[in-house]
Coordinates of C-alpha atoms and ligand atoms in Angstrom, one line a residue:
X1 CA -77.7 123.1 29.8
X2 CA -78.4 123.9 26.4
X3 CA -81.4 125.7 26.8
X4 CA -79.5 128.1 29.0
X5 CA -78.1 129.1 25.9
X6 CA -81.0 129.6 23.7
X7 CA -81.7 133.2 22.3
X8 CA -85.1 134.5 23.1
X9 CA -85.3 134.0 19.0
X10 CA -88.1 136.3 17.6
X11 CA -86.8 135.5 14.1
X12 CA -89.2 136.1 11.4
X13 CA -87.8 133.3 9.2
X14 CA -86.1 130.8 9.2
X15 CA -87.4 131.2 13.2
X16 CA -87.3 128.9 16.1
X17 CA -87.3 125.3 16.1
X18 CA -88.3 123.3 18.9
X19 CA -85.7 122.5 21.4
X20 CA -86.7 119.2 21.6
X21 CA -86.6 119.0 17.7
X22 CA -83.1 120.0 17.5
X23 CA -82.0 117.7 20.1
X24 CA -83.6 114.7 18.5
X25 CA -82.6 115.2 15.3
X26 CA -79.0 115.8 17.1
X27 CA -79.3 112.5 18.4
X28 CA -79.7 110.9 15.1
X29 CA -77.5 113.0 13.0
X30 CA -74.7 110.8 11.9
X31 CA -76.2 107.4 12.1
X32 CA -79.9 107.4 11.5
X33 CA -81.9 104.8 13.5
X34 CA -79.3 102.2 13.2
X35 CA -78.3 102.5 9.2
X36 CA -75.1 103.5 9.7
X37 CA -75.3 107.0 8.2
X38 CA -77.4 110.0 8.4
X39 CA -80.7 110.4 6.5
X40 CA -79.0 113.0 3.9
X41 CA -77.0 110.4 3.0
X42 CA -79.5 107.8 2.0
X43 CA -81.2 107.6 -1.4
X44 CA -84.5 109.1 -1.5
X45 CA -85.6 105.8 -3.3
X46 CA -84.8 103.8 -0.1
X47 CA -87.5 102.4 2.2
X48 CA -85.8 104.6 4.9
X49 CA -86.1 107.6 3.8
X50 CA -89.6 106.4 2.1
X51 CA -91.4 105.9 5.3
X52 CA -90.2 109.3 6.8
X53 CA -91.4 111.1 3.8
X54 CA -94.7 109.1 3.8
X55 CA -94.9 109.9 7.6
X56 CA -94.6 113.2 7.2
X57 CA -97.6 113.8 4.7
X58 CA -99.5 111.1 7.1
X59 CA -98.8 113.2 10.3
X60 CA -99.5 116.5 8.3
X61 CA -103.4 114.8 6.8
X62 CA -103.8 113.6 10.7
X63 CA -102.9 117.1 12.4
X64 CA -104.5 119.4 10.5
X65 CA -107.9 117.1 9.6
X66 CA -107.3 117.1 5.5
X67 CA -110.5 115.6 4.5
X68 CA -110.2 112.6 1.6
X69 CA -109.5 113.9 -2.0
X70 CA -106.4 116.3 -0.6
X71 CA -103.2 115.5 -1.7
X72 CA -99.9 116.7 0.3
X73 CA -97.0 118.0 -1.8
X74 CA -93.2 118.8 -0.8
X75 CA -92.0 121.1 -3.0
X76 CA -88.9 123.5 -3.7
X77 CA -88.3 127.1 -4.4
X78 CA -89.9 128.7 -1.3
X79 CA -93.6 129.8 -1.0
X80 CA -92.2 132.5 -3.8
X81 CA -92.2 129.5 -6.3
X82 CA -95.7 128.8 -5.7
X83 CA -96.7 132.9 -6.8
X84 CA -96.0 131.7 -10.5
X85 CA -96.9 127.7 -9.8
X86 CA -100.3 128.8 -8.6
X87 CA -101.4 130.6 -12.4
X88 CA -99.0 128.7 -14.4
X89 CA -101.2 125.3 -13.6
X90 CA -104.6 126.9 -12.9
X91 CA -105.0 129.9 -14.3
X92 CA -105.9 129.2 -18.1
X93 CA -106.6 131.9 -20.8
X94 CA -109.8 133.2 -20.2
X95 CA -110.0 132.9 -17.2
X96 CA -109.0 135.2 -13.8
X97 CA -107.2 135.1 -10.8
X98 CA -108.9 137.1 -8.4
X99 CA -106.7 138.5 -5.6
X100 CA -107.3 139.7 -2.4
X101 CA -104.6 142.6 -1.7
X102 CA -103.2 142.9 1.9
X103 CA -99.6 144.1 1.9
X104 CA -96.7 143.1 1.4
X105 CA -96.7 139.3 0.4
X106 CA -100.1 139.6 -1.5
X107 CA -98.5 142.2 -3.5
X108 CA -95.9 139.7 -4.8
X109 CA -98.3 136.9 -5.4
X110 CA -100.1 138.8 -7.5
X111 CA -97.2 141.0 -9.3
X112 CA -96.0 136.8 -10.0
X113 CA -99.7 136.2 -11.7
X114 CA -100.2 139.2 -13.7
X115 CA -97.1 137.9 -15.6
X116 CA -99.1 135.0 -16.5
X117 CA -102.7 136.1 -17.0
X118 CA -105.4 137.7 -16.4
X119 CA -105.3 139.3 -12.6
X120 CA -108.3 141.5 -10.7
X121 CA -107.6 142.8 -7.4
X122 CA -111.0 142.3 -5.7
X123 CA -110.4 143.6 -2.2
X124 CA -107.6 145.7 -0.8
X125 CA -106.4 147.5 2.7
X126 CA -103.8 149.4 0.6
X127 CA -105.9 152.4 1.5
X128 CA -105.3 151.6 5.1
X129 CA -101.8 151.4 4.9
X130 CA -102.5 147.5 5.2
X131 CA -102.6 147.8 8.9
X132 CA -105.6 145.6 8.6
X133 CA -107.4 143.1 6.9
X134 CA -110.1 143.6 4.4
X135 CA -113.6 142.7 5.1
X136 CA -114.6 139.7 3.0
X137 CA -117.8 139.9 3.5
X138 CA -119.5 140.9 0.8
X139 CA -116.3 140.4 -2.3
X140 CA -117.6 139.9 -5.5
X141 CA -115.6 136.9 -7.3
X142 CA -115.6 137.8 -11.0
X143 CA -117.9 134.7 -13.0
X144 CA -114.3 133.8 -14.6
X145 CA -112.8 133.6 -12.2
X146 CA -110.2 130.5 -11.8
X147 CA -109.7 131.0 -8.2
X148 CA -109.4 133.7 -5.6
X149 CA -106.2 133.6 -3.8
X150 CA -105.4 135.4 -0.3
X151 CA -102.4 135.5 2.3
X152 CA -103.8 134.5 5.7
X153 CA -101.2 136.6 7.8
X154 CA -99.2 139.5 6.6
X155 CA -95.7 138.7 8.5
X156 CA -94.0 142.3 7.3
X157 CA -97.5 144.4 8.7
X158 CA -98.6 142.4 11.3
X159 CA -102.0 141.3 10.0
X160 CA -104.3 137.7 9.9
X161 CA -107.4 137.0 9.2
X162 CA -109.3 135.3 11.8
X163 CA -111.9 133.7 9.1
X164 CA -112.1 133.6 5.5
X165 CA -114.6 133.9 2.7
X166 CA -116.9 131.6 1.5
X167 CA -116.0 131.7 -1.9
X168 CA -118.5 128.5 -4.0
X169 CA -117.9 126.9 -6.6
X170 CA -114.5 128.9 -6.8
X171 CA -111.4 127.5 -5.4
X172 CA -109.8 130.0 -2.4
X173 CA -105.9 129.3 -2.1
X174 CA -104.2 130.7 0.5
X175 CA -100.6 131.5 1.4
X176 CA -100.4 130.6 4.8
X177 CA -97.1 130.7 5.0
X178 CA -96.3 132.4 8.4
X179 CA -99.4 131.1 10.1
X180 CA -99.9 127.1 8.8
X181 CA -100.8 125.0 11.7
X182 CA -101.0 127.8 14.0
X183 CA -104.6 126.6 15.0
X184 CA -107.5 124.4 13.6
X185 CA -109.0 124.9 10.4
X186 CA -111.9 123.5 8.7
X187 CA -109.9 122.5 5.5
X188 CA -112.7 121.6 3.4
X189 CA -113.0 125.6 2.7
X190 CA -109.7 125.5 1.0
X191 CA -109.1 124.4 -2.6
X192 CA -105.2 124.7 -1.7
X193 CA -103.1 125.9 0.8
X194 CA -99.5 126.3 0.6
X195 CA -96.5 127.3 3.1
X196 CA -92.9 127.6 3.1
X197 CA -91.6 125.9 6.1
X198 CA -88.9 127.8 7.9
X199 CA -91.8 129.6 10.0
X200 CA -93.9 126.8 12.1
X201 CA -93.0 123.9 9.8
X202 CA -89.5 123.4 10.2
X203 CA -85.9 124.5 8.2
X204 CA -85.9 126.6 4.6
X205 CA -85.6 124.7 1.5
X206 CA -89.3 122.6 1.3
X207 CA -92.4 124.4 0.8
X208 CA -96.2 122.2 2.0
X209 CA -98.8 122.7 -0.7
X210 CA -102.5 120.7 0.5
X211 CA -104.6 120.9 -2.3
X212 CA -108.1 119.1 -3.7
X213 CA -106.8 116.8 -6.5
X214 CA -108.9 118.1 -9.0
X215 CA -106.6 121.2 -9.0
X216 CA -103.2 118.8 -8.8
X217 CA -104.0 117.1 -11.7
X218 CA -105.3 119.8 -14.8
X219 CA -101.6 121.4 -15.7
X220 CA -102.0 122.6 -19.4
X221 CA -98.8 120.5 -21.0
X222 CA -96.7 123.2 -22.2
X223 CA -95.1 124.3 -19.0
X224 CA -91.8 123.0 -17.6
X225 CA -91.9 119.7 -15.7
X226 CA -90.4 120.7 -12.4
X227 CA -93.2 123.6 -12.3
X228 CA -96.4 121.0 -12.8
X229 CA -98.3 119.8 -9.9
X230 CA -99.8 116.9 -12.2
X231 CA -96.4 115.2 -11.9
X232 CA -95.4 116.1 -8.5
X233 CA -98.9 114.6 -7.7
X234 CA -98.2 111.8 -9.9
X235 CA -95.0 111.0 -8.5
X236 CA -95.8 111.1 -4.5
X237 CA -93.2 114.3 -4.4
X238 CA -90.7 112.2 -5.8
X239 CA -90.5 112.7 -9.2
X240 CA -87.0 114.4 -8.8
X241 CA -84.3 114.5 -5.7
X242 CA -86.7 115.9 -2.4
X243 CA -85.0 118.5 0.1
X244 CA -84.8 114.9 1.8
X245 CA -83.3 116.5 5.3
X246 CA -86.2 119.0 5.4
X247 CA -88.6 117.2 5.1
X248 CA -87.5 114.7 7.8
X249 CA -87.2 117.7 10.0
X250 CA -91.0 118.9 9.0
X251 CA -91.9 115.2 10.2
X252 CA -89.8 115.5 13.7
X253 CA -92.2 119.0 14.0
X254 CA -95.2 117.4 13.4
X255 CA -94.6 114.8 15.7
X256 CA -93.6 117.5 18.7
X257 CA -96.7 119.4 17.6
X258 CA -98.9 116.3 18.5
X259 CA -96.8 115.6 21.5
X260 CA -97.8 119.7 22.1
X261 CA -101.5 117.7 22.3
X262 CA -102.4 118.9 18.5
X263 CA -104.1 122.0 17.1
X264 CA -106.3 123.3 19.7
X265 CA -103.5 123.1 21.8
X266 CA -101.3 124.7 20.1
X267 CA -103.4 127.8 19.1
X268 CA -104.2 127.9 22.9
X269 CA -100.4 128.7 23.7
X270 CA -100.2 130.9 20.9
X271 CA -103.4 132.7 22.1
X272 CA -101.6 133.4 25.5
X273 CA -98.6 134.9 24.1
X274 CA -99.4 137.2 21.5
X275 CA -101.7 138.8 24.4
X276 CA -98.8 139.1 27.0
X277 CA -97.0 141.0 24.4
X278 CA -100.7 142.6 23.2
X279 CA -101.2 143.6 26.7
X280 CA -98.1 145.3 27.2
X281 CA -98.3 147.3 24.2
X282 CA -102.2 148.6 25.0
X283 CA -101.6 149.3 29.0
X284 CA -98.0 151.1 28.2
X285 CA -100.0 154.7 27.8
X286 CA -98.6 155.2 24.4
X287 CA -95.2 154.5 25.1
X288 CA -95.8 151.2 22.6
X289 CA -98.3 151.6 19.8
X290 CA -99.5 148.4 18.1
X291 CA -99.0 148.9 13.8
X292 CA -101.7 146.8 13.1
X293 CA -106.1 147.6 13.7
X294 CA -107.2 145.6 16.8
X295 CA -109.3 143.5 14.7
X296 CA -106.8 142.4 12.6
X297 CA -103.5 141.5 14.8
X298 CA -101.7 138.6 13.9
X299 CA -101.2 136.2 16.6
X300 CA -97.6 135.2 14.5
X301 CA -96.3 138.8 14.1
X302 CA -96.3 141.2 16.3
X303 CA -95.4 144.6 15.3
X304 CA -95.3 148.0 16.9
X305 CA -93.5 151.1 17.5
X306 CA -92.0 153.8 19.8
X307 CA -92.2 157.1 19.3
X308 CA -89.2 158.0 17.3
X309 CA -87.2 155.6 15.3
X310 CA -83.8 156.5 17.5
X311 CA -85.7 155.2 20.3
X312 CA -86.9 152.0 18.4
X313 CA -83.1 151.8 17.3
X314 CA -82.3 151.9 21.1
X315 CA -84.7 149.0 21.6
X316 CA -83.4 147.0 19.2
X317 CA -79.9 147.3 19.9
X318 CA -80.5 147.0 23.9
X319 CA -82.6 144.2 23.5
X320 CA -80.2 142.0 21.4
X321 CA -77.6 143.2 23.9
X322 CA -79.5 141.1 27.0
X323 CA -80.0 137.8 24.4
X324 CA -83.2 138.9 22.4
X325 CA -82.8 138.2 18.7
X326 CA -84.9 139.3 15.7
X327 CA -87.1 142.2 16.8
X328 CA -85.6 144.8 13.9
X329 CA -89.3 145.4 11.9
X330 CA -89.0 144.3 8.1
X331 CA -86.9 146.9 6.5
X332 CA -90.2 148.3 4.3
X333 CA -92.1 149.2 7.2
X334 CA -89.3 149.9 10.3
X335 CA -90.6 150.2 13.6
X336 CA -90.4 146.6 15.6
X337 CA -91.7 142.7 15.4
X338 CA -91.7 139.9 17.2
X339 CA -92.3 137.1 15.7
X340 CA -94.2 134.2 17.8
X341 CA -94.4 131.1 15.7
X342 CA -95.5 128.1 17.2
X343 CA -92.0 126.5 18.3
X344 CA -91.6 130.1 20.4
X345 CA -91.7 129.5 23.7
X346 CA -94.3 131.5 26.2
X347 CA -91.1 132.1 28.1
X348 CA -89.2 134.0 25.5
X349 CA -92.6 135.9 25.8
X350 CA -92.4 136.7 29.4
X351 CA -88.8 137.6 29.1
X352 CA -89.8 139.9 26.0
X353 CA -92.4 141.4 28.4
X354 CA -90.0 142.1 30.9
X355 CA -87.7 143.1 28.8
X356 CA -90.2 146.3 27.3
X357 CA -91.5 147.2 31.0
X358 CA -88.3 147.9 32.0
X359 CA -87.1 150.0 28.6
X360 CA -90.4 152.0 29.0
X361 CA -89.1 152.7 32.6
X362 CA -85.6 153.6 32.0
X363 CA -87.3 155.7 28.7
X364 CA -90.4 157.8 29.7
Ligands
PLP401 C1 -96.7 135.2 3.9 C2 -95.5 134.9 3.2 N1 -95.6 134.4 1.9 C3 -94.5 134.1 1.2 C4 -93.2 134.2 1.7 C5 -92.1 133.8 0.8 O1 -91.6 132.6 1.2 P1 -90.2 132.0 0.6 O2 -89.1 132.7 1.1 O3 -90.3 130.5 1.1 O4 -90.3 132.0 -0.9 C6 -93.1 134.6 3.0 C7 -91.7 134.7 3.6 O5 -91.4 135.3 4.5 C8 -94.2 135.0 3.7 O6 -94.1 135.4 5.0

């Protein structure tokens, strides 16, 4: 009954949840397991709420294989927050962060760092328009450098990277906001890895950060408390009042994501839907043109475009007109996206399919 009257949500974020999320979380909403009220309600001191929290950054270590010496923080202030966290705690005078430039978020990252210190952009696609990813191959990290930081997948542009730089001695952080847990990752090549959640974690308003401990725990002393990792470390994420409800959704979607049969699964599915909406775009004779290089398509974001923007218009407004939500491109780059995060059912694909064979018909 209630999934009659799901959208075909193509939201870029806050995006999709798992039905079966909702619906669980629904069923414990006012009186949580038994206590009588519902987990926003409960002291984040409690034992309750404790174990959920603990659960969560168990279920997180055991789903995406965080090797020993990781620690798991919940945070606040979106993955935005981390932009200025990221150089505030690591990035100490004479030092550099080294940035690799691929559109939109990059660019805020590092407009965040170059407030705080010394910044070098050491790869960029701006000369492509960032409809692709740089090659990594052969970067050069500066020999002062503190760390080289990178967004796995563009979600304005359209763009992932399928692997990433071995970068020695030198940490690589990544944003991985819009892709996190999309498939398996050695994690070991990662010095920290951060995410806001309202893509394939869960809801807005907590923000993952995996990182080696030796980077959690060398905050210089003169920045602001809330804005250390050294005492967010310290304090198990509890140092002040957590986004408690959050958080106990990101656990309820790491359980369903196990359920889903874990990583490999899940980049399976995701796999098979960005190519039915791949596929359409490449055999529609132009009608469709992907924005992003071949090499470089992001199996989160899909974006493309029709030949004139008062046909993409036309799209957009027919499409939400038969139950299709989200598909407006970010207002920087127009055209048209559909988002596919993991909680994005292959059958909102299929529809969205459909849905574009039978607007080329009615429209060439
Ligand atoms: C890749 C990427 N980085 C960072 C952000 C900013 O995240 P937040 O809104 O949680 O600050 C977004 C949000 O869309 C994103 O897609």
């Amino acid at each position: 009954m209630v999934q009659e009257r799901r959208a075909y949500n193509f939201n870029a974020g806050p995006a999709a949840l798992p039905l079966e999320v909702l619906e669980r979380a629904q069923a414990e909403f006012v009186d949580f397991r038994g206590n009588g009220m519902s987990i926003m309600e409960m002291s984040h001191r409690g034992g309750v709420y404790e174990a959920v929290h603990q659960e969560a950054k168990d279920l997180l270590k055991e789903l995406f294989s965080i090797p020993e010496g990781y620690d798991v923080l919940f945070l606040q202030g979106g993955a935005s927050t981390q932009f200025a966290m990221i150089p505030m705690n690591l990035l100490a005078p004479g030092k550099v962060g080294a940035y690799v430039d691929t559109g939109s978020w990059a660019k805020k990252a590092i407009k965040e760092a170059e407030l705080i210190g010394e910044t070098a952009v050491i790869a960029s696609s701006e000369a492509d328009r960032y409809t692709r990813m740089p090659d990594l191959a052969a970067i050069q990290v500066p020999e002062q450098a503190a760390y080289v930081h990178l967004t796995s997948n563009e979600t304005i542009e359209g763009t992932q990277f399928r692997s990433f730089p071995n970068t020695g001695d030198v940490p690589l952080i990544v944003d991985m906001s819009s892709d996190i847990l999309s498939r398996p990752l050695d994690i070991s090549q990662f010095g920290m890895i951060y995410a806001g959640a309202q893509k394939n974690l869960g809801p807005s308003g907590v923000t993952v950060v995996i990182a080696k401990e030796e980077l959690l725990t060398v905050s210089p002393k003169h920045i602001p408390t809330m804005l250390r990792y050294d005492i967010h470390q310290k304090n198990q994420s509890l140092y002040n009042t957590p986004p408690s409800f959050s958080i106990y959704m990101v656990n309820q979607v790491l359980h369903w994501l196990k359920e889903q049969g874990g990583l490999k699964a899940v980049e399976k599915h995701n796999e098979e839907k960005a190519q039915l909406i791949y596929d359409t775009i490449d055999g529609s004779q132009g009608f469709y043109s992907g924005i992003a290089a071949v090499d470089s398509r992001s199996r989160m974001n899909v974006t493309f475009r029709l030949e004139t923007e008062e046909l993409e218009k036309q799209f957009a407004k027919q499409a939400e007109q038969e139950g299709f939500v989200g598909l407006k491109g970010h207002r920087s780059v127009g055209g048209l996206r559909a988002s596919i995060y993991n909680a994005v059912p292959k059958s909102s694909c299929e529809a969205l399919v459909q849905f574009m064979k039978e607007f080329k018909q009615q429209h060439s």
